[in-house]
Amino acid sequence: MPYEGEFATGESLLSLERSEALREFQGSVRKREEADAPNPAVLTVPRNSWMPNRVVAVDGSTINVPVDNGFPMADVSLLKVALVSIDLSKLNLREREIPSPRVFYEMERAHTFDKVLPGANIIRPNVQGDTPKDFFREVVQETLEGKIGAAHESLIDTVRAITANRERVGKRPRCPVEDCENELGIGEGRYECGCERKAALYEADIFRFSERFSDVSSNGEAHGEVRHLVEVLSLVNVLRFFASKDETLGYLRDNVFILDGPLALFGHAAWLAPYVRDEICRINDKCRNKGFDLAVFGVEKSGAFVEHFNQIDMTPEGGPRSKYAKKTAIALEARYINRNIALRPEDAKPHGKDTYFGRKVLYKTATGDHAVITTAIANEASRDLYRNDEPCYPRVGDILNVLDHLATYLYTDGFMPLVRANAHAAIPLRRGTDIIHGLFDGSHP
Ligand SMILES: [Zn+2]
């Protein structure tokens, strides 16, 4: 990357023209034969006019800010994850604009997790021999000890509950404490390593976020991984809350649950994805006994699947978004995804096998918007990534109704519940920077 204000002068071109590297480069652009243009399976979805009472949407944000311009560098992030419940009975569904803030005040309830995540060179002044990494580990633990409501279990309780039979985990990770050779000890909440120093361990250490922690540069990525885990755990926590009692199970039938982003876990927390999948299947089994399935999905606004949808919904005559009729749902199975999107051999390991707890559907809404969604893997059919018939997508008709009715004209392919969740989760950069600097005012004489 060039420095700011720096422009290429062309001097380098002279030597580049004579260079071996240029002459020897053998690459060519991979082209597709016309005959094997992608032709994904269109899903036949019986439709009705069902709408949920409420939509519950989860979204989060982190902004990373350097807190001291001196040396060495230091950084913290502001984390905010919002869980917003929108009462659709108060919404006029014929108006596709977003209602005024006053209307939302009456129709929605929000819970937010707020936390300041420490990064490089931030320590606890009252802890002797403290390190930034240890501080970060403790704050991750505190974050996961958060609850959505007094009656809910905490997020770390959710982790403990869904991993109770951890037969999948092979070797324990190493102890995160500096210079400790032990494997990570097992315990609940806050406990001690079995080593001589009896160093502090946290239940959240199992996520190994500290392995991504840097003592010398920005920790935006490590903090972003924490945020994504909090988002996914908030969703699972809320589903478990309603599934825990027979009296509240009906909420899972009458409401729809939405995550901003795909139903997946990446990075250090990815090991939890199969447990989330099992838990959603367990909850769905409970619902099935009462005659319904869960309506849980994720919405992604960018990435390879969004681009792929744009590419295939095109004709030479009509241009972009001219190929598929409105209300077309396309169901993707593993071979198609490998061949056309992941660009791997068809029989390679299915995309998302270890990280996803949802199945991809491309949907062109009633108004012609594009929606790339993942519907929750909630039953045996959806676990089979080579299948893409209707049983793989529980409640898909109901989910598509929600997409059709809650699109918004304000943003291309915008979706009202996520616009609202984002309104609660987003931190304006300038304001967030001021907040963070305020925290450290006076701490440096
Ligand atoms: Zn240790």
PDB file of N, CA, C and O in Angstrom, residues 5-60:
ATOM      1  N   GLY A   5      -1.085  10.198   0.189  1.00  0.00           N
ATOM      2  CA  GLY A   5      -0.570  11.319  -0.589  1.00  0.00           C
ATOM      3  C   GLY A   5       0.542  10.925  -1.528  1.00  0.00           C
ATOM      4  O   GLY A   5       1.102  11.755  -2.238  1.00  0.00           O
ATOM      5  N   GLU A   6       0.857   9.650  -1.563  1.00  0.00           N
ATOM      6  CA  GLU A   6       1.943   9.216  -2.438  1.00  0.00           C
ATOM      7  C   GLU A   6       1.369   8.694  -3.751  1.00  0.00           C
ATOM      8  O   GLU A   6       0.407   7.949  -3.767  1.00  0.00           O
ATOM      9  N   PHE A   7       1.984   9.086  -4.878  1.00  0.00           N
ATOM     10  CA  PHE A   7       1.485   8.625  -6.172  1.00  0.00           C
ATOM     11  C   PHE A   7       2.606   7.932  -6.926  1.00  0.00           C
ATOM     12  O   PHE A   7       3.773   8.315  -6.830  1.00  0.00           O
ATOM     13  N   ALA A   8       2.231   6.905  -7.699  1.00  0.00           N
ATOM     14  CA  ALA A   8       3.230   6.195  -8.483  1.00  0.00           C
ATOM     15  C   ALA A   8       3.755   7.123  -9.588  1.00  0.00           C
ATOM     16  O   ALA A   8       2.979   7.804 -10.247  1.00  0.00           O
ATOM     17  N   THR A   9       5.051   7.139  -9.788  1.00  0.00           N
ATOM     18  CA  THR A   9       5.624   8.032 -10.791  1.00  0.00           C
ATOM     19  C   THR A   9       5.929   7.320 -12.095  1.00  0.00           C
ATOM     20  O   THR A   9       6.186   7.953 -13.113  1.00  0.00           O
ATOM     21  N   GLY A  10       5.905   6.007 -12.079  1.00  0.00           N
ATOM     22  CA  GLY A  10       6.163   5.277 -13.318  1.00  0.00           C
ATOM     23  C   GLY A  10       7.611   4.842 -13.459  1.00  0.00           C
ATOM     24  O   GLY A  10       7.946   4.105 -14.375  1.00  0.00           O
ATOM     25  N   GLU A  11       8.469   5.293 -12.538  1.00  0.00           N
ATOM     26  CA  GLU A  11       9.885   4.886 -12.631  1.00  0.00           C
ATOM     27  C   GLU A  11      10.034   3.369 -12.566  1.00  0.00           C
ATOM     28  O   GLU A  11      10.886   2.795 -13.237  1.00  0.00           O
ATOM     29  N   SER A  12       9.184   2.764 -11.792  1.00  0.00           N
ATOM     30  CA  SER A  12       9.318   1.314 -11.593  1.00  0.00           C
ATOM     31  C   SER A  12       8.984   0.541 -12.862  1.00  0.00           C
ATOM     32  O   SER A  12       9.397  -0.598 -13.028  1.00  0.00           O
ATOM     33  N   LEU A  13       8.233   1.156 -13.774  1.00  0.00           N
ATOM     34  CA  LEU A  13       7.798   0.423 -14.967  1.00  0.00           C
ATOM     35  C   LEU A  13       8.982  -0.005 -15.830  1.00  0.00           C
ATOM     36  O   LEU A  13       8.964  -1.066 -16.440  1.00  0.00           O
ATOM     37  N   LEU A  14      10.035   0.836 -15.893  1.00  0.00           N
ATOM     38  CA  LEU A  14      11.199   0.519 -16.729  1.00  0.00           C
ATOM     39  C   LEU A  14      11.799  -0.815 -16.339  1.00  0.00           C
ATOM     40  O   LEU A  14      11.994  -1.692 -17.174  1.00  0.00           O
ATOM     41  N   SER A  15      12.048  -0.980 -15.042  1.00  0.00           N
ATOM     42  CA  SER A  15      12.668  -2.230 -14.602  1.00  0.00           C
ATOM     43  C   SER A  15      11.679  -3.384 -14.674  1.00  0.00           C
ATOM     44  O   SER A  15      12.033  -4.513 -14.955  1.00  0.00           O
ATOM     45  N   LEU A  16      10.397  -3.064 -14.454  1.00  0.00           N
ATOM     46  CA  LEU A  16       9.386  -4.112 -14.505  1.00  0.00           C
ATOM     47  C   LEU A  16       9.314  -4.706 -15.908  1.00  0.00           C
ATOM     48  O   LEU A  16       9.188  -5.916 -16.085  1.00  0.00           O
ATOM     49  N   GLU A  17       9.410  -3.870 -16.936  1.00  0.00           N
ATOM     50  CA  GLU A  17       9.331  -4.354 -18.318  1.00  0.00           C
ATOM     51  C   GLU A  17      10.456  -5.327 -18.648  1.00  0.00           C
ATOM     52  O   GLU A  17      10.299  -6.224 -19.455  1.00  0.00           O
ATOM     53  N   ARG A  18      11.588  -5.133 -17.989  1.00  0.00           N
ATOM     54  CA  ARG A  18      12.730  -6.007 -18.271  1.00  0.00           C
ATOM     55  C   ARG A  18      12.747  -7.223 -17.352  1.00  0.00           C
ATOM     56  O   ARG A  18      13.626  -8.059 -17.451  1.00  0.00           O
ATOM     57  N   SER A  19      11.774  -7.290 -16.452  1.00  0.00           N
ATOM     58  CA  SER A  19      11.922  -8.291 -15.382  1.00  0.00           C
ATOM     59  C   SER A  19      11.583  -9.705 -15.829  1.00  0.00           C
ATOM     60  O   SER A  19      10.684  -9.940 -16.625  1.00  0.00           O
ATOM     61  N   GLU A  20      12.341 -10.640 -15.273  1.00  0.00           N
ATOM     62  CA  GLU A  20      12.113 -12.076 -15.461  1.00  0.00           C
ATOM     63  C   GLU A  20      10.704 -12.448 -15.013  1.00  0.00           C
ATOM     64  O   GLU A  20       9.996 -13.176 -15.687  1.00  0.00           O
ATOM     65  N   ALA A  21      10.344 -11.907 -13.839  1.00  0.00           N
ATOM     66  CA  ALA A  21       9.075 -12.292 -13.219  1.00  0.00           C
ATOM     67  C   ALA A  21       7.925 -12.061 -14.179  1.00  0.00           C
ATOM     68  O   ALA A  21       6.992 -12.852 -14.274  1.00  0.00           O
ATOM     69  N   LEU A  22       7.984 -10.971 -14.913  1.00  0.00           N
ATOM     70  CA  LEU A  22       6.899 -10.621 -15.815  1.00  0.00           C
ATOM     71  C   LEU A  22       6.866 -11.585 -16.999  1.00  0.00           C
ATOM     72  O   LEU A  22       5.813 -12.042 -17.425  1.00  0.00           O
ATOM     73  N   ARG A  23       8.054 -11.896 -17.524  1.00  0.00           N
ATOM     74  CA  ARG A  23       8.126 -12.775 -18.694  1.00  0.00           C
ATOM     75  C   ARG A  23       7.699 -14.196 -18.338  1.00  0.00           C
ATOM     76  O   ARG A  23       7.117 -14.903 -19.137  1.00  0.00           O
ATOM     77  N   GLU A  24       8.005 -14.582 -17.109  1.00  0.00           N
ATOM     78  CA  GLU A  24       7.760 -15.973 -16.730  1.00  0.00           C
ATOM     79  C   GLU A  24       6.374 -16.230 -16.168  1.00  0.00           C
ATOM     80  O   GLU A  24       5.986 -17.365 -15.953  1.00  0.00           O
ATOM     81  N   PHE A  25       5.599 -15.159 -15.947  1.00  0.00           N
ATOM     82  CA  PHE A  25       4.269 -15.350 -15.354  1.00  0.00           C
ATOM     83  C   PHE A  25       3.372 -16.118 -16.312  1.00  0.00           C
ATOM     84  O   PHE A  25       3.238 -15.790 -17.478  1.00  0.00           O
ATOM     85  N   GLN A  26       2.759 -17.196 -15.801  1.00  0.00           N
ATOM     86  CA  GLN A  26       2.047 -18.120 -16.675  1.00  0.00           C
ATOM     87  C   GLN A  26       0.525 -18.119 -16.460  1.00  0.00           C
ATOM     88  O   GLN A  26      -0.174 -18.888 -17.091  1.00  0.00           O
ATOM     89  N   GLY A  27       0.041 -17.299 -15.579  1.00  0.00           N
ATOM     90  CA  GLY A  27      -1.383 -17.378 -15.229  1.00  0.00           C
ATOM     91  C   GLY A  27      -2.306 -16.931 -16.351  1.00  0.00           C
ATOM     92  O   GLY A  27      -1.935 -16.136 -17.215  1.00  0.00           O
ATOM     93  N   SER A  28      -3.503 -17.484 -16.371  1.00  0.00           N
ATOM     94  CA  SER A  28      -4.527 -16.974 -17.271  1.00  0.00           C
ATOM     95  C   SER A  28      -5.850 -16.938 -16.519  1.00  0.00           C
ATOM     96  O   SER A  28      -6.027 -17.634 -15.516  1.00  0.00           O
ATOM     97  N   VAL A  29      -6.772 -16.100 -16.982  1.00  0.00           N
ATOM     98  CA  VAL A  29      -8.046 -15.957 -16.281  1.00  0.00           C
ATOM     99  C   VAL A  29      -8.892 -17.200 -16.507  1.00  0.00           C
ATOM    100  O   VAL A  29      -9.075 -17.633 -17.639  1.00  0.00           O
ATOM    101  N   ARG A  30      -9.385 -17.770 -15.413  1.00  0.00           N
ATOM    102  CA  ARG A  30     -10.203 -18.977 -15.529  1.00  0.00           C
ATOM    103  C   ARG A  30     -11.525 -18.605 -16.199  1.00  0.00           C
ATOM    104  O   ARG A  30     -12.224 -17.699 -15.767  1.00  0.00           O
ATOM    105  N   LYS A  31     -11.851 -19.306 -17.294  1.00  0.00           N
ATOM    106  CA  LYS A  31     -13.097 -19.002 -18.018  1.00  0.00           C
ATOM    107  C   LYS A  31     -14.048 -20.178 -17.918  1.00  0.00           C
ATOM    108  O   LYS A  31     -13.648 -21.323 -17.826  1.00  0.00           O
ATOM    109  N   ARG A  32     -15.311 -19.878 -17.976  1.00  0.00           N
ATOM    110  CA  ARG A  32     -16.314 -20.918 -17.900  1.00  0.00           C
ATOM    111  C   ARG A  32     -16.839 -21.188 -19.306  1.00  0.00           C
ATOM    112  O   ARG A  32     -17.044 -20.275 -20.093  1.00  0.00           O
ATOM    113  N   GLU A  33     -17.021 -22.469 -19.623  1.00  0.00           N
ATOM    114  CA  GLU A  33     -17.631 -22.809 -20.909  1.00  0.00           C
ATOM    115  C   GLU A  33     -19.097 -22.388 -20.880  1.00  0.00           C
ATOM    116  O   GLU A  33     -19.771 -22.538 -19.870  1.00  0.00           O
ATOM    117  N   GLU A  34     -19.575 -21.895 -22.003  1.00  0.00           N
ATOM    118  CA  GLU A  34     -20.971 -21.450 -22.079  1.00  0.00           C
ATOM    119  C   GLU A  34     -21.927 -22.576 -21.649  1.00  0.00           C
ATOM    120  O   GLU A  34     -22.918 -22.357 -20.973  1.00  0.00           O
ATOM    121  N   ALA A  35     -21.548 -23.810 -22.040  1.00  0.00           N
ATOM    122  CA  ALA A  35     -22.447 -24.949 -21.809  1.00  0.00           C
ATOM    123  C   ALA A  35     -22.684 -25.228 -20.321  1.00  0.00           C
ATOM    124  O   ALA A  35     -23.746 -25.691 -19.945  1.00  0.00           O
ATOM    125  N   ASP A  36     -21.669 -24.941 -19.478  1.00  0.00           N
ATOM    126  CA  ASP A  36     -21.928 -25.237 -18.074  1.00  0.00           C
ATOM    127  C   ASP A  36     -22.192 -23.979 -17.236  1.00  0.00           C
ATOM    128  O   ASP A  36     -21.775 -23.868 -16.096  1.00  0.00           O
ATOM    129  N   ALA A  37     -22.925 -23.042 -17.837  1.00  0.00           N
ATOM    130  CA  ALA A  37     -23.368 -21.881 -17.067  1.00  0.00           C
ATOM    131  C   ALA A  37     -24.227 -22.382 -15.910  1.00  0.00           C
ATOM    132  O   ALA A  37     -24.977 -23.333 -16.063  1.00  0.00           O
ATOM    133  N   PRO A  38     -24.079 -21.752 -14.749  1.00  0.00           N
ATOM    134  CA  PRO A  38     -24.779 -22.267 -13.581  1.00  0.00           C
ATOM    135  C   PRO A  38     -26.292 -22.239 -13.759  1.00  0.00           C
ATOM    136  O   PRO A  38     -26.849 -21.286 -14.282  1.00  0.00           O
ATOM    137  N   ASN A  39     -26.913 -23.289 -13.346  1.00  0.00           N
ATOM    138  CA  ASN A  39     -28.357 -23.408 -13.484  1.00  0.00           C
ATOM    139  C   ASN A  39     -28.923 -23.969 -12.171  1.00  0.00           C
ATOM    140  O   ASN A  39     -29.227 -25.148 -12.076  1.00  0.00           O
ATOM    141  N   PRO A  40     -29.021 -23.101 -11.169  1.00  0.00           N
ATOM    142  CA  PRO A  40     -29.386 -23.596  -9.836  1.00  0.00           C
ATOM    143  C   PRO A  40     -30.843 -24.045  -9.765  1.00  0.00           C
ATOM    144  O   PRO A  40     -31.663 -23.669 -10.593  1.00  0.00           O
ATOM    145  N   ALA A  41     -31.125 -24.850  -8.750  1.00  0.00           N
ATOM    146  CA  ALA A  41     -32.471 -25.402  -8.588  1.00  0.00           C
ATOM    147  C   ALA A  41     -33.415 -24.368  -7.987  1.00  0.00           C
ATOM    148  O   ALA A  41     -33.112 -23.755  -6.962  1.00  0.00           O
ATOM    149  N   VAL A  42     -34.535 -24.163  -8.668  1.00  0.00           N
ATOM    150  CA  VAL A  42     -35.558 -23.270  -8.123  1.00  0.00           C
ATOM    151  C   VAL A  42     -36.419 -24.076  -7.150  1.00  0.00           C
ATOM    152  O   VAL A  42     -36.824 -25.198  -7.449  1.00  0.00           O
ATOM    153  N   LEU A  43     -36.646 -23.496  -5.976  1.00  0.00           N
ATOM    154  CA  LEU A  43     -37.372 -24.188  -4.920  1.00  0.00           C
ATOM    155  C   LEU A  43     -38.862 -23.873  -5.041  1.00  0.00           C
ATOM    156  O   LEU A  43     -39.236 -22.711  -5.169  1.00  0.00           O
ATOM    157  N   THR A  44     -39.668 -24.916  -5.024  1.00  0.00           N
ATOM    158  CA  THR A  44     -41.116 -24.699  -5.039  1.00  0.00           C
ATOM    159  C   THR A  44     -41.583 -24.502  -3.600  1.00  0.00           C
ATOM    160  O   THR A  44     -41.436 -25.395  -2.769  1.00  0.00           O
ATOM    161  N   VAL A  45     -42.081 -23.321  -3.310  1.00  0.00           N
ATOM    162  CA  VAL A  45     -42.482 -23.014  -1.936  1.00  0.00           C
ATOM    163  C   VAL A  45     -43.977 -22.695  -1.911  1.00  0.00           C
ATOM    164  O   VAL A  45     -44.406 -21.718  -2.513  1.00  0.00           O
ATOM    165  N   PRO A  46     -44.768 -23.518  -1.230  1.00  0.00           N
ATOM    166  CA  PRO A  46     -46.179 -23.171  -1.060  1.00  0.00           C
ATOM    167  C   PRO A  46     -46.275 -21.890  -0.241  1.00  0.00           C
ATOM    168  O   PRO A  46     -45.626 -21.786   0.799  1.00  0.00           O
ATOM    169  N   ARG A  47     -47.040 -20.916  -0.709  1.00  0.00           N
ATOM    170  CA  ARG A  47     -47.093 -19.625  -0.018  1.00  0.00           C
ATOM    171  C   ARG A  47     -48.473 -19.373   0.552  1.00  0.00           C
ATOM    172  O   ARG A  47     -49.477 -19.860   0.049  1.00  0.00           O
ATOM    173  N   ASN A  48     -48.506 -18.586   1.626  1.00  0.00           N
ATOM    174  CA  ASN A  48     -49.767 -18.156   2.218  1.00  0.00           C
ATOM    175  C   ASN A  48     -49.570 -16.727   2.699  1.00  0.00           C
ATOM    176  O   ASN A  48     -48.601 -16.071   2.320  1.00  0.00           O
ATOM    177  N   SER A  49     -50.457 -16.230   3.564  1.00  0.00           N
ATOM    178  CA  SER A  49     -50.319 -14.832   3.987  1.00  0.00           C
ATOM    179  C   SER A  49     -49.880 -14.721   5.448  1.00  0.00           C
ATOM    180  O   SER A  49     -50.044 -13.688   6.069  1.00  0.00           O
ATOM    181  N   TRP A  50     -49.296 -15.807   5.977  1.00  0.00           N
ATOM    182  CA  TRP A  50     -48.863 -15.785   7.381  1.00  0.00           C
ATOM    183  C   TRP A  50     -47.866 -14.657   7.633  1.00  0.00           C
ATOM    184  O   TRP A  50     -46.968 -14.405   6.817  1.00  0.00           O
ATOM    185  N   MET A  51     -48.008 -13.989   8.764  1.00  0.00           N
ATOM    186  CA  MET A  51     -46.990 -13.051   9.235  1.00  0.00           C
ATOM    187  C   MET A  51     -46.789 -13.261  10.735  1.00  0.00           C
ATOM    188  O   MET A  51     -47.720 -13.621  11.444  1.00  0.00           O
ATOM    189  N   PRO A  52     -45.552 -13.034  11.205  1.00  0.00           N
ATOM    190  CA  PRO A  52     -45.298 -13.227  12.638  1.00  0.00           C
ATOM    191  C   PRO A  52     -45.892 -12.089  13.462  1.00  0.00           C
ATOM    192  O   PRO A  52     -46.188 -11.018  12.928  1.00  0.00           O
ATOM    193  N   ASN A  53     -46.057 -12.309  14.767  1.00  0.00           N
ATOM    194  CA  ASN A  53     -46.398 -11.205  15.673  1.00  0.00           C
ATOM    195  C   ASN A  53     -45.221 -10.251  15.814  1.00  0.00           C
ATOM    196  O   ASN A  53     -45.369  -9.053  15.778  1.00  0.00           O
ATOM    197  N   ARG A  54     -44.064 -10.861  16.016  1.00  0.00           N
ATOM    198  CA  ARG A  54     -42.858 -10.059  16.216  1.00  0.00           C
ATOM    199  C   ARG A  54     -41.712 -10.605  15.386  1.00  0.00           C
ATOM    200  O   ARG A  54     -41.667 -11.799  15.103  1.00  0.00           O
ATOM    201  N   VAL A  55     -40.794  -9.738  15.026  1.00  0.00           N
ATOM    202  CA  VAL A  55     -39.510 -10.224  14.536  1.00  0.00           C
ATOM    203  C   VAL A  55     -38.452  -9.814  15.548  1.00  0.00           C
ATOM    204  O   VAL A  55     -38.474  -8.703  16.077  1.00  0.00           O
ATOM    205  N   VAL A  56     -37.591 -10.751  15.841  1.00  0.00           N
ATOM    206  CA  VAL A  56     -36.492 -10.498  16.772  1.00  0.00           C
ATOM    207  C   VAL A  56     -35.209 -10.509  15.941  1.00  0.00           C
ATOM    208  O   VAL A  56     -34.912 -11.504  15.280  1.00  0.00           O
ATOM    209  N   ALA A  57     -34.501  -9.390  15.936  1.00  0.00           N
ATOM    210  CA  ALA A  57     -33.316  -9.277  15.075  1.00  0.00           C
ATOM    211  C   ALA A  57     -32.080  -8.966  15.911  1.00  0.00           C
ATOM    212  O   ALA A  57     -32.145  -8.203  16.876  1.00  0.00           O
ATOM    213  N   VAL A  58     -30.957  -9.585  15.527  1.00  0.00           N
ATOM    214  CA  VAL A  58     -29.696  -9.395  16.252  1.00  0.00           C
ATOM    215  C   VAL A  58     -28.652  -8.807  15.310  1.00  0.00           C
ATOM    216  O   VAL A  58     -28.454  -9.291  14.199  1.00  0.00           O
ATOM    217  N   ASP A  59     -28.008  -7.750  15.769  1.00  0.00           N
ATOM    218  CA  ASP A  59     -26.923  -7.150  14.991  1.00  0.00           C
ATOM    219  C   ASP A  59     -25.921  -6.545  15.968  1.00  0.00           C
ATOM    220  O   ASP A  59     -26.276  -6.247  17.105  1.00  0.00           O
ATOM    221  N   GLY A  60     -24.688  -6.388  15.542  1.00  0.00           N
ATOM    222  CA  GLY A  60     -23.690  -5.814  16.439  1.00  0.00           C
ATOM    223  C   GLY A  60     -22.662  -5.000  15.679  1.00  0.00           C
ATOM    224  O   GLY A  60     -22.607  -5.037  14.448  1.00  0.00           O
TER     225      GLY A  60
END
